[in-house]
Amino acid sequence: MQTLDCLEITKADTIRVSALHALAYCPRLFYLEEVEELYTQDAAVFAGRRLHTELEKQEDEEWEELFLESEELGLRGRLDALRTRDGQKIPYEHKRGRCHRDGNNQPQAWESDKLQILAYAYLLESALGITVKEGRIRYHADNVLVHVPLDNSGRAAVQEAIQQARVLRQSTHRPPVTDNERLCARCSLAPVCLPEEARLAHDREWQPIRLFPEDDERQIIHVLEPGTSVGRTGEQIKIARRNQPVETVPARQVGQLVLHSFSQISTQALHFCADQEIGLHFLSGGGRYIGSFDTRHGSIQRRIRQYAALSNPDTCLELARKLVTCRGQGQRKFLMRGTRGKAEVPETLNKAIKQMQILLKEVPKAQSLASLLGLEGNLAGLYFSALPCLISQGVAKELCFNSRNRRPPKDRFNALLGFGYALLIKDVMNSILTVGLEPALGFYHQPRSQAAPLALDLMEVFRVPLVDMPIMASINRAQWDVQADFDIRGEQVWLSEAGKRKFVDLYERRKQESWKHPVTGYSLTYRRLLELEVRLLEKEWSGEGGLFAQLILR
Ligand code: SF4
């Protein structure tokens, strides 16, 4: 392989040629990648990398790896290949896909590919001080080579794109979604851009399609056994439990690692989890959420926007009203399910449902967070006073309960709720960190405990469907062993290790269930809904709001 020296013409605030490719595809894509630093390693990107590796092997006689940077032009980039034909230097670009076809079915470059190869050709001229007459793009899917001449109009197009890129880099606002919906269907950043949801925010008649997978299939590994050691071996996570064979799991199959109690994790494994973007979370032996290790910090631009939005008391109040409505309605709807098919409904249940309806009408009128907290407290009081009415007859009396209590839980039902909410806040934190928002800055909860206010805010949306409902169903199905699944210590009741294992299984299976989003109209697993909800929250201060906290039971 021939390798030219890397030309160091740095210092200037240059733009990457590949960023111009994104810009030509969609200005919003450029902004998401360059300003907000959002990337996804989707299958197409990996396939592209493989293609380059194969080409390097096949064509090492002609392959030249060349990094160029031109301060004068304001551009930098790494050429796929540079070849000499008839004494002329010609940059090559390799694409996995098919070429564009004109009206006569003649092969053409796609507009974004054309701008990219023109930019490489122009950069080559500027950096090496030579004349470059053309660039070439090979589309491997249909084995076509397209020639793109570099003339003055091509150079002007590149300069114009560089200027547009500079302006966008200074902007603090995301550009709108493209009008060409077909581009979104092939865009690797559609799962974070959420173009269909942005269109719905502007047009309530819009019927969005889902542009991302319904589920995240990576494993969530819970290490429940004290004394377990977690390490790294090659590209795998290694888990050594006492008196058990060592388990290894390929890192790419792991989405989260949850360490309960006193497990150990090596520094190598910590670094590896950070590198592989595996969420790492810690829960105490008593089932309390302790914290998360995560090196994803999100882009500064997005955090500045979050700070600006959530420093505004009116914005916070409006979001908090939506949140309290969402939680209160969810609680009320769940109670109403308990009346279905019943000839006689307990008076407590009926009364709570009616009074909650009255209180819910007051929520949109609340003029302060303090008055909302009062309403929310009253709603929760009514809900928990009526919740025991949903426990079926014949359930062991040890599993019944009278009221909500915590730290420490005083009965089995509250032990289940406490552990469930700890797992939920862990998942909400994971979603916040994945999306890249600042967990410490919420809009409703105040910083009181070590739990991040934004996580406390967001978990309100999911308490009923992800914790309360599966607990009630499992109790009514007699899934709990009142002795083996609990540890009773005086007045305190905790889940035993067996109970925690059973709960984790119940909870993770619940997260795999799909729910049709009441507003977007498409189905997603709860696991994906957690992340979607964080992204929809961010849209509230990005000019695409109106979809947050709409996840209400029917
Ligand atoms: S999903 Fe659509 S609007 Fe969003 S960046 Fe991609 S092409 Fe642009």
Coordinates of C-alpha atoms and ligand atoms in Angstrom, one line a residue, residues 25-30 32 175-181 183-191 193-196 199 211, ligand 1:
Y25 CA -28.5 15.2 2.1
C26 CA -30.4 17.2 4.7
P27 CA -29.3 20.3 6.7
R28 CA -30.8 18.9 9.8
L29 CA -28.7 15.7 9.5
F30 CA -25.6 18.0 9.2
L32 CA -27.4 16.7 14.4
P175 CA -33.1 23.1 11.2
P176 CA -36.6 21.8 10.4
V177 CA -37.1 18.3 9.1
T178 CA -36.8 17.8 5.3
D179 CA -39.8 18.0 3.1
N180 CA -38.6 14.9 1.3
E181 CA -39.9 12.1 3.5
L183 CA -34.8 10.8 2.7
C184 CA -35.8 10.1 6.2
A185 CA -36.7 6.5 5.5
R186 CA -33.0 5.9 4.6
C187 CA -31.5 8.3 7.2
S188 CA -29.3 6.7 9.9
L189 CA -30.3 9.4 12.4
A190 CA -34.1 9.0 12.0
P191 CA -34.3 7.3 15.4
C193 CA -34.2 13.1 14.8
L194 CA -37.8 11.7 14.9
P195 CA -38.9 13.5 11.7
E196 CA -42.3 11.8 11.7
R199 CA -44.4 16.5 11.4
L211 CA -38.7 4.8 11.4
Ligands
SF4_1 S1 -34.5 11.9 9.6 FE1 -35.0 13.2 7.8 S2 -35.2 15.2 8.7 FE2 -34.0 14.0 10.1 S3 -31.9 14.3 9.7 FE3 -32.5 12.5 8.6 S4 -33.2 13.2 6.6 FE4 -33.1 15.0 7.9

